[in-house]
XYZ file of C-alpha atoms in Angstrom:
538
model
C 0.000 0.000 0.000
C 1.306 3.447 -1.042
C 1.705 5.909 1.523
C 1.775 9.446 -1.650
C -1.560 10.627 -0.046
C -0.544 10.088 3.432
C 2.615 11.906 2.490
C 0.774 14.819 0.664
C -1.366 15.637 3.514
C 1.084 15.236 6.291
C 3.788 17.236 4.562
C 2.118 20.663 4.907
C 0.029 19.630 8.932
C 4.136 19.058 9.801
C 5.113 21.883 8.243
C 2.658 23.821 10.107
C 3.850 22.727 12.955
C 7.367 23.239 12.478
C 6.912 26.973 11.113
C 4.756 27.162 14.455
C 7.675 26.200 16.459
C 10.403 28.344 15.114
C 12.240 30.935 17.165
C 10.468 34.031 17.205
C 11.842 37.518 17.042
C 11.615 40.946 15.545
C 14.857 40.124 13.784
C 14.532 40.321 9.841
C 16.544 36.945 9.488
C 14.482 35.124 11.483
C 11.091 36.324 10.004
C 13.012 35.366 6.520
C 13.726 31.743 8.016
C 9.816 31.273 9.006
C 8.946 32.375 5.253
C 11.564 30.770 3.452
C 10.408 27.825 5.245
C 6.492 27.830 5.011
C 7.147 28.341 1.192
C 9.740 25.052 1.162
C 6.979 23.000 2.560
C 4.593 23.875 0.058
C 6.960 23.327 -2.458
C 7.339 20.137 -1.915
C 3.404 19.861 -0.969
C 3.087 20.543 -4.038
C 5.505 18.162 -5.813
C 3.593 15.686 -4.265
C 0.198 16.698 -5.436
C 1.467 17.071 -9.213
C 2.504 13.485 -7.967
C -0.541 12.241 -7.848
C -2.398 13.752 -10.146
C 0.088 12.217 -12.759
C -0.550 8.965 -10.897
C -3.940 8.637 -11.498
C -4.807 6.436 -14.185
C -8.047 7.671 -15.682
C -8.632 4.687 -17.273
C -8.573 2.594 -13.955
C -10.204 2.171 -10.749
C -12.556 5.346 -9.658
C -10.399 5.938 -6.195
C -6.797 4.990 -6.633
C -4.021 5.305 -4.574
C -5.981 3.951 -1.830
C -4.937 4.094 1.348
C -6.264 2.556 5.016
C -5.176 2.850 8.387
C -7.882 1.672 11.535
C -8.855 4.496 13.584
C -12.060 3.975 15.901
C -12.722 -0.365 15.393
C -16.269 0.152 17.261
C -17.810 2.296 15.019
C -16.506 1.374 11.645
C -14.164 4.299 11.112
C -11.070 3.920 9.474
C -8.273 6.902 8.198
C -9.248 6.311 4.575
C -7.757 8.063 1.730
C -8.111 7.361 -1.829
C -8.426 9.457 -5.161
C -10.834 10.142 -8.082
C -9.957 12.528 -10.754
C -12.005 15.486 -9.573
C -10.071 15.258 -6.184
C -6.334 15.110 -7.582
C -7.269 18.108 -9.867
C -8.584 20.461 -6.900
C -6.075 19.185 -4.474
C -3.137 19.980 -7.146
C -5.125 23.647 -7.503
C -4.583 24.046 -3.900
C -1.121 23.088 -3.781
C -0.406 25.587 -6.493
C -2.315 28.174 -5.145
C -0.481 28.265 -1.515
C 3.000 29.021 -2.492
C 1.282 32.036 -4.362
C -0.703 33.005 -1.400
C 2.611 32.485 0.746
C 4.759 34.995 -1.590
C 1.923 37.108 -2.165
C 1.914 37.756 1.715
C 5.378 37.863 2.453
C 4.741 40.953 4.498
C 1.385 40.792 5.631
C 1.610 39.545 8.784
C 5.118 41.487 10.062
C 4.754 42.429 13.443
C 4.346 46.118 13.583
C 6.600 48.606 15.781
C 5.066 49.986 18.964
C 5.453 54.151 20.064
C 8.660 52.962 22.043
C 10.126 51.479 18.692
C 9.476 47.986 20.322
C 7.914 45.069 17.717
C 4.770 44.197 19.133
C 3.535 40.345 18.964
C 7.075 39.236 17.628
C 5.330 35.833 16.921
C 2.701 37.044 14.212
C 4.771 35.778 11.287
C 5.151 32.377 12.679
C 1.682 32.370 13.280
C 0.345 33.290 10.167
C 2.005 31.028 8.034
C 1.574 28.139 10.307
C -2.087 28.389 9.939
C -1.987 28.767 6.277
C -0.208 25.430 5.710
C -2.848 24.118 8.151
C -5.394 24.982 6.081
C -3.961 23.407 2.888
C -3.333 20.190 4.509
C -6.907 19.888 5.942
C -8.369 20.931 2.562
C -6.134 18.424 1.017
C -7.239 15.550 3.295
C -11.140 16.613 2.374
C -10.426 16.186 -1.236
C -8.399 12.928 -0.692
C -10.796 10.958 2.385
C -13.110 8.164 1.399
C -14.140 7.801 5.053
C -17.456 10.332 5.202
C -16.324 10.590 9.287
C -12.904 11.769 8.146
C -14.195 13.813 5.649
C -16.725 15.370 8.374
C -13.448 15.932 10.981
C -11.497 18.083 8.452
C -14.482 19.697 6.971
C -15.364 21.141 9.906
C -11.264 21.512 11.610
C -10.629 23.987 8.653
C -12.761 26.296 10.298
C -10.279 27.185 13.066
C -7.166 28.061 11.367
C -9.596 30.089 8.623
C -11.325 32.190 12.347
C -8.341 32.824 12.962
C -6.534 34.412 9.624
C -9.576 36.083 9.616
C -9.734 37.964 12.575
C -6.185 38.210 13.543
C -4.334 38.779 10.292
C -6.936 40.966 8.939
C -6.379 43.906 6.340
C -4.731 46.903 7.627
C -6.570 48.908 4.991
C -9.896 48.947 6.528
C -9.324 52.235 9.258
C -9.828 52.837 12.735
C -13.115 50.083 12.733
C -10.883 47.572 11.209
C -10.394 45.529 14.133
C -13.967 45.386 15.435
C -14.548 44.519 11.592
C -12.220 41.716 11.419
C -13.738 40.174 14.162
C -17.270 40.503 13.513
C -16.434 39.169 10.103
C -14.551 35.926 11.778
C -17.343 34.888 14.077
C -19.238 35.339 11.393
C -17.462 32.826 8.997
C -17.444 30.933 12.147
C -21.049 30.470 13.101
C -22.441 30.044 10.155
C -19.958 27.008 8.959
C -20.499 25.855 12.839
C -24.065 25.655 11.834
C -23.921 23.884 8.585
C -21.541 21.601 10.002
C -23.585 20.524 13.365
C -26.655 19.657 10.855
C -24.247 17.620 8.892
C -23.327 15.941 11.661
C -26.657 14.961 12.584
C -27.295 13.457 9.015
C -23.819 11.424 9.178
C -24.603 10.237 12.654
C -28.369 9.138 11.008
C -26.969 7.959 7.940
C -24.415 5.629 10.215
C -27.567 4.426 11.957
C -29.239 3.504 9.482
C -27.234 1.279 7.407
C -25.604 -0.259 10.426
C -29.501 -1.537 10.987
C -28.888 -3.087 7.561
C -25.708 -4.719 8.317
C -23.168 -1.404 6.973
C -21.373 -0.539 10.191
C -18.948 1.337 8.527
C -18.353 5.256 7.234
C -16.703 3.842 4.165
C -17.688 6.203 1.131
C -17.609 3.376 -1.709
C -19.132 0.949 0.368
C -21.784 3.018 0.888
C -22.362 3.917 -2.313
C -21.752 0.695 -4.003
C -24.693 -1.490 -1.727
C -27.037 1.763 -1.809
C -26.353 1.564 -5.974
C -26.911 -2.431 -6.239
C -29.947 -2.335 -3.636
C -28.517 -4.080 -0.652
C -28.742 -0.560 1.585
C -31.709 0.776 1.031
C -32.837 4.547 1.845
C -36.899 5.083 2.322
C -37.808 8.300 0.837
C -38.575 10.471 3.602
C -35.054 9.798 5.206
C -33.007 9.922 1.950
C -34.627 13.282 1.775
C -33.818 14.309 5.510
C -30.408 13.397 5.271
C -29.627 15.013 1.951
C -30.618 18.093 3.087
C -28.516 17.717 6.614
C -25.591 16.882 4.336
C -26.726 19.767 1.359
C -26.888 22.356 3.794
C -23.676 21.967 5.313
C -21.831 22.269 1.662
C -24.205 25.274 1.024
C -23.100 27.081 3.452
C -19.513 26.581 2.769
C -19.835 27.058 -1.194
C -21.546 29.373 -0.097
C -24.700 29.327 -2.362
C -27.852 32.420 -1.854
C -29.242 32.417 0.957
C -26.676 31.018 2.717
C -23.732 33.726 1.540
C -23.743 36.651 3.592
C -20.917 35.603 5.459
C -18.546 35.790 2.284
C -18.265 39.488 1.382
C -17.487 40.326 5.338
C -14.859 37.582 5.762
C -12.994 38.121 2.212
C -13.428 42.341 2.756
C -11.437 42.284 5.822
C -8.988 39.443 5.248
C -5.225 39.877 3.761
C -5.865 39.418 0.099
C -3.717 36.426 0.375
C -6.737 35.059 3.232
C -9.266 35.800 0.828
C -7.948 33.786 -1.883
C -7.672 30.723 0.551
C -11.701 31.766 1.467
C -13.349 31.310 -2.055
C -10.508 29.602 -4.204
C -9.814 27.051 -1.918
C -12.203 26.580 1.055
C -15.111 26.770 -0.507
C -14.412 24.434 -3.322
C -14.609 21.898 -0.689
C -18.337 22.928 0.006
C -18.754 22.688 -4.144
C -16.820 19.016 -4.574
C -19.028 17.472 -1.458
C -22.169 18.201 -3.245
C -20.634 16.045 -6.226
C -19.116 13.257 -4.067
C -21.321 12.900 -0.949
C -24.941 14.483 -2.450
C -25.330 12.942 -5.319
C -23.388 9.582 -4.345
C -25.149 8.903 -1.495
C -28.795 10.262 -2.076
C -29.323 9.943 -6.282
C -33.166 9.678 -5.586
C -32.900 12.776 -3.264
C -30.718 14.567 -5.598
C -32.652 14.529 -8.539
C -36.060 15.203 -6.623
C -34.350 18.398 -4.982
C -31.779 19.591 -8.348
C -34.407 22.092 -9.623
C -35.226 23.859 -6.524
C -31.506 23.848 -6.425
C -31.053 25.269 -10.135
C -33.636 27.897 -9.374
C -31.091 29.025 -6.090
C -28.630 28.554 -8.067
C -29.693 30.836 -10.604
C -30.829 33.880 -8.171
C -27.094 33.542 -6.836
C -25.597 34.110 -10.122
C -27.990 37.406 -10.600
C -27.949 38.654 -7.189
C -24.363 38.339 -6.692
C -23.449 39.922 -9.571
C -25.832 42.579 -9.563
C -24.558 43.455 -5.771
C -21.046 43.397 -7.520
C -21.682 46.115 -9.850
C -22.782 48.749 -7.234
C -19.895 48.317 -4.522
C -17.607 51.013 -3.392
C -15.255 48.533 -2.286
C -12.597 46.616 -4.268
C -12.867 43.402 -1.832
C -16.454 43.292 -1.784
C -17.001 42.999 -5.282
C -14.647 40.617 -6.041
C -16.455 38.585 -3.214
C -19.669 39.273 -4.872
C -18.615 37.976 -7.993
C -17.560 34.667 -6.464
C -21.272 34.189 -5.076
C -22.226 34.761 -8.759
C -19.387 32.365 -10.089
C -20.445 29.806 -7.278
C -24.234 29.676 -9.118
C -22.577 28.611 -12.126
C -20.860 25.511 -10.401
C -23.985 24.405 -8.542
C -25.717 24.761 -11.670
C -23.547 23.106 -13.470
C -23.569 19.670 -10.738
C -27.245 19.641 -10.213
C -28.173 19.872 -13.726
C -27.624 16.805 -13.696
C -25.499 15.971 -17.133
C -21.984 15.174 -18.043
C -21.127 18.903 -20.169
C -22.847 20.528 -17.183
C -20.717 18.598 -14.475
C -17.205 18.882 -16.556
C -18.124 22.540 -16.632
C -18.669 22.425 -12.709
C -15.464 20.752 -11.927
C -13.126 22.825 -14.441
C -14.815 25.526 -13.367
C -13.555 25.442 -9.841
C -10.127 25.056 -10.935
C -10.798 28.224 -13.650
C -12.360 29.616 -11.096
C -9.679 29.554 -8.279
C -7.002 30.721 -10.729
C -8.947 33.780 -12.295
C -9.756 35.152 -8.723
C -6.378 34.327 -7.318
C -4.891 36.870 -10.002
C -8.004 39.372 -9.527
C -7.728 39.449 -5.761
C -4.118 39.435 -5.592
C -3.097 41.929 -7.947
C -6.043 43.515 -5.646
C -4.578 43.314 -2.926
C -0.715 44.935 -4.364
C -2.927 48.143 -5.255
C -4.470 47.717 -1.848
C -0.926 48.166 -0.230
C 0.326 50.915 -2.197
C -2.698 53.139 -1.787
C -3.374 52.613 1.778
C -7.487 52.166 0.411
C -10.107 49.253 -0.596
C -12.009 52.202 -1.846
C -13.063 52.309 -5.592
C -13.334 56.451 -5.663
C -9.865 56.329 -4.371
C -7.965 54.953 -7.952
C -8.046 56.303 -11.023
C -5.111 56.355 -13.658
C -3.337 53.233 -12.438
C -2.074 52.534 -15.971
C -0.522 55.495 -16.596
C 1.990 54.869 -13.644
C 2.250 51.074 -12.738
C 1.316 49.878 -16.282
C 2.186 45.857 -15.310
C 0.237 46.164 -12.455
C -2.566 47.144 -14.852
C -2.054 44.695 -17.242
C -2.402 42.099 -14.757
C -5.485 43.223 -12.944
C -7.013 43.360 -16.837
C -6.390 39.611 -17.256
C -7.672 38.656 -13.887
C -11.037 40.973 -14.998
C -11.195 39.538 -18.331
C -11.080 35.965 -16.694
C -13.597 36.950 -14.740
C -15.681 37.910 -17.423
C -14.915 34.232 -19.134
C -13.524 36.161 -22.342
C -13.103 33.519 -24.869
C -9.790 32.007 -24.723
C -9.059 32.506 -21.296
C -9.909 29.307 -18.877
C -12.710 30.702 -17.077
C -15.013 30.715 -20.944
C -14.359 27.016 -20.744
C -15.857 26.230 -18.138
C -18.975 28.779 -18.618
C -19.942 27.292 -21.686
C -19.749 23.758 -20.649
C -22.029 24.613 -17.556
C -24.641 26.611 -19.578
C -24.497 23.665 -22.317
C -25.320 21.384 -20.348
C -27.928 23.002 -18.307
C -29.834 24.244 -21.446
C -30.239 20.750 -22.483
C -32.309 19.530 -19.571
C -33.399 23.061 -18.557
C -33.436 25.243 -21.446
C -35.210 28.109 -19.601
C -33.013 28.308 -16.408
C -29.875 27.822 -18.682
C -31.103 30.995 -20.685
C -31.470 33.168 -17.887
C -28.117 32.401 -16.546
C -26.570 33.930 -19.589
C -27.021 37.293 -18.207
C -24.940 36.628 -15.450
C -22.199 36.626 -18.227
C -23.498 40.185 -19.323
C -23.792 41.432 -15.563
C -20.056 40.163 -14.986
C -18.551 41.982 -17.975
C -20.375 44.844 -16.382
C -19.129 44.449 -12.787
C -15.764 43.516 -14.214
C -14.933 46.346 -16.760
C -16.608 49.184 -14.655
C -13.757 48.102 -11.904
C -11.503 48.178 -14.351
C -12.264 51.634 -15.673
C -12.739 53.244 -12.763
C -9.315 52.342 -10.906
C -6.968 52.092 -13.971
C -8.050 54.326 -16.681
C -8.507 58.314 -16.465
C -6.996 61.423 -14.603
C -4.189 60.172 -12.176
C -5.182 60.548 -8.638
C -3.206 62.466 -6.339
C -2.794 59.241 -4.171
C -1.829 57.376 -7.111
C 1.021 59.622 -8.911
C 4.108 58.279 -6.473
C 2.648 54.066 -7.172
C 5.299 51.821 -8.024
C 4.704 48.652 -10.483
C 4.874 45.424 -9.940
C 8.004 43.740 -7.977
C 9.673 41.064 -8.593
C 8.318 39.033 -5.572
C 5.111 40.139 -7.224
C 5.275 39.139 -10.604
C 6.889 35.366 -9.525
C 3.292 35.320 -7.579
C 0.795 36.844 -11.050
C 2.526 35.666 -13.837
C 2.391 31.917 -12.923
C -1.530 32.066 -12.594
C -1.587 34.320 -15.733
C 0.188 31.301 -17.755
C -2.121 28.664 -16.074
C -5.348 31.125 -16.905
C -4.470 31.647 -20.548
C -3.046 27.685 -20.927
C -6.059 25.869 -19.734
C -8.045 28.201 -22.032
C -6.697 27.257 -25.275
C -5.768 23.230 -24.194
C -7.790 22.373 -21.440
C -7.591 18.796 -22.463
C -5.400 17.991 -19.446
C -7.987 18.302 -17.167
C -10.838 17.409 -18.975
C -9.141 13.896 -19.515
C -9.161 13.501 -15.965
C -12.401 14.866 -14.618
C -14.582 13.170 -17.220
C -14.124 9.362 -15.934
C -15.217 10.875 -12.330
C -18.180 12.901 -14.097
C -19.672 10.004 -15.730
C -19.170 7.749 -12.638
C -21.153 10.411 -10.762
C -23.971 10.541 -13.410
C -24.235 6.720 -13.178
C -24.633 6.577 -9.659
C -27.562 8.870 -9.800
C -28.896 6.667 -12.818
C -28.656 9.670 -15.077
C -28.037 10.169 -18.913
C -27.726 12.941 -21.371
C -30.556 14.310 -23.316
C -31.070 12.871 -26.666
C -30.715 16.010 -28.798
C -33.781 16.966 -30.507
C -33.370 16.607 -34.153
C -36.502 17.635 -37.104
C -38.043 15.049 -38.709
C -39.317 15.656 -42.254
C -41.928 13.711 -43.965
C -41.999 12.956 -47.639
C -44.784 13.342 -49.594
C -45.724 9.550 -49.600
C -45.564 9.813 -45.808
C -41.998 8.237 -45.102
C -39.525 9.864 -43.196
C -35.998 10.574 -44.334
């Protein structure tokens, strides 16, 4: 049995601890040690994930790799690991995204000089890049466990490294309120997610019940799956319907998907723009994958009785978030907006239930991750000059930092799924295969696409373009530092949009898996039939 998994997840929780445990200091060399180190361990985090992802055979087994070490005999749960295309390509976007977050905050979390010209809190930097890694190897595990109880631990454990980024590594650029802001915005994240999560827990503890009445005393995800597919576990309909929505309403609230969102535009507006990259390009894909893996692999009945009233959330999420985007004054709110509106497409795409529309889903939370990471980051480097998150404050950006400009266009034009950039990709596919189950809901959802060009090109205008600012006239370009963090994504962004083959090749086994577990096909496309005049057809 290979240990690659076990190694990929461990690498960055040890990590963690060791950047944790490093001597702290106001001294420059040793804050470079702590850094130089976090970004080593992800490094080799993510060596490891491109590992596996090259490892996977999508041609073989649906979970490879598989991995399984005993962990609590008496109720059936064992420290499972195993992976499925969908998971090696989101666990392989996190591990690329975390060295980008880690360079892209290199300075964020420096502890800041007191009156009397001491440092104050000379262990912030350890601190802040500790938790980061922590994140990334609990996401990691989520994306790689085949146990639902494991999955349920580190779904929910993710939570307290992400309260605490939140409130305590906050953005500096929010004013005298900040603080109070930061951590009404962390319990915030917190409760809500808390929420989710205890109903979740509720519907794994009845799920557990129930099949260990039917002889399944385990928390074995293809187990499960396999007797409830073949008949031998058998869900009645009332508590297939109970338990999907304990387990639906957990993810929803992570993804986060309207009603559930309001917590997103408060955590994201006063996190480090590194923080609010982890928030919607890599949290909350969890929330997005579990609807594919546990939803509609465990409850198929349940999903497909539920997946319009989902589709119609879905689609007032893709609206209303990107509506919202187009009249905020702040930079970090909109982009957060726009995520709520990106996050309708992916649900969309899952629950409607077809194999373009669930390729779209999945690629588009890879397309997704990578478009905002550039948006938000290159956000966050005007953020820093300027001293603002305030729209009114910018204007004529391009005339003075002109890379810095050209970077935050990509990242907008990504956003806006411009043909031949990754993000159009995945669009397509999504409303494709919506419109050919629900033609009417896929139609409406193509004026999210005109709402985001909106949202997208207004923010664009109105910071870059025009009279230079007084503010502005003294901001420098991009650094180097800065441009190793952009023009990485930038290549990935404009790659995966002209040859996303790659990807597709590995997600697509996974999709139609998924589509046969709910007992689902494509729709026959409807073609005109003529009639000749002696009544045949041709």
């Amino acid at each position: 049995m290979s240990a690659l998994l076990t190694a990929t997840c461990a690498v960055p929780a040890a990590g963690a601890v060791l950047t944790a445990a490093l001597p702290a200091g106001s001294n420059e060399t040793r804050r470079r040690t702590t850094k130089a180190v976090a970004l080593g361990v992800s490094a080799v985090t993510l060596a490891l994930a491109a590992v596996v992802a090259t490892r996977f055979d999508p041609h073989g087994d649906r979970f490879q790799l598989n991995e399984s070490y005993s962990w609590i005999r008496s109720f059936g749960i064992t420290f499972s690991l195993g992976v499925d295309g969908i998971g090696a390509v989101l666990a392989l976007l996190t591990a690329v995204l975390v060295p980008m977050v880690i360079l892209a905050s290199w300075h964020d979390a420096d502890p800041a000089a007191g009156p009397d010209g001491t440092f104050e809190n000379v262990r912030r930097t350890q601190g802040f890049f500790a938790l980061i890694l922590a994140v990334e190897a609990m996401v990691i595990v989520s994306f790689y466990a085949t146990d639902v109880f494991v999955f349920y631990v580190f779904f929910e454990a993710m939570l307290i490294p992400m309260y605490f980024l939140i409130g305590g590594f906050g953005d500096r650029a929010g004013g005298p309120e900040s603080a109070r802001q930061r951590s009404y915005a962390a319990v915030k994240f917190l409760l809500y997610n808390l929420l989710g999560g205890l109903v979740m827990l509720a519907a794994v503890i009845g799920l557990y019940v129930i099949a260990q009445d039917q002889g399944f005393g385990t928390f074995d995800l293809p187990t499960l799956t396999s007797a409830i597919a073949d008949g031998r576990l058998q869900l009645t309909g009332t508590a297939e319907k109970a338990l999907f929505l304990g387990f639906f309403f957990a993810f929803a609230v992570k993804a986060p998907l309207w009603p559930l969102h309001t917590w997103l535009p408060n955590a994201m507006g006063e996190s480090t723009a590194g923080t609010a990259v982890l928030i919607t390009a890599v949290v909350d894909k969890v929330g997005t994958f579990a609807m594919l893996r546990f939803c509609l692999g465990l409850f198929p009945d349940a999903s497909k009785t539920f997946a319009p009233a989902i589709l119609v959330l879905a689609l007032i999420g893709i609206v209303y978030g990107a509506l919202l985007a187009i009249g905020q004054k702040d930079i970090k709110r909109l982009v957060a907006y726009a995520s709520i509106s990106h996050f309708g497409f992916i649900i969309m795409g899952i629950f409607a239930l077809t194999s373009q529309g669930q390729s779209g889903a999945t690629l588009y939370m890879v397309n997704h991750g990578l478009s905002t990471a550039v948006w938000m980051l290159v956000a966050g480097f005007l953020i820093s000059r300027r001293g603002s998150r305030l729209i009114a404050d910018y204007g004529g950006v391009q005339k003075v930092a002109p890379v810095l400009a050209g970077t935050f266009l990509i990242g907008s034009l990504a956003t806006l799924s411009l043909p031949g950039l990754a993000p159009f990709v995945s669009e397509f596919l999504v409303l494709v295969g919506t419109f050919t189950r629900y033609p009417a809901i896929g139609v409406v959802a193509t004026f999210g696409i005109v709402l985001a060009a909106l949202y997208a090109l207004l923010l664009y205008q109105r910071t870059m373009t025009g009279p230079v600012r007084e503010g502005v006239r003294t901001m420098p370009d991009l650094k180097a530092r800065e441009l190793a963090v952009v023009a990485p994504l930038v290549a990935l962004t404009i790659l995966l949009g002209v040859y996303p083959k790659p990807l597709t090749d590995l997600v697509n086994p996974s999709v139609n898996a998924t589509l046969s577990q709910v007992h689902e096909t494509d729709p026959a496309p409807a073609h005109p039939v003529a009639a000749t005049s002696g009544g045949e057809q041709k």
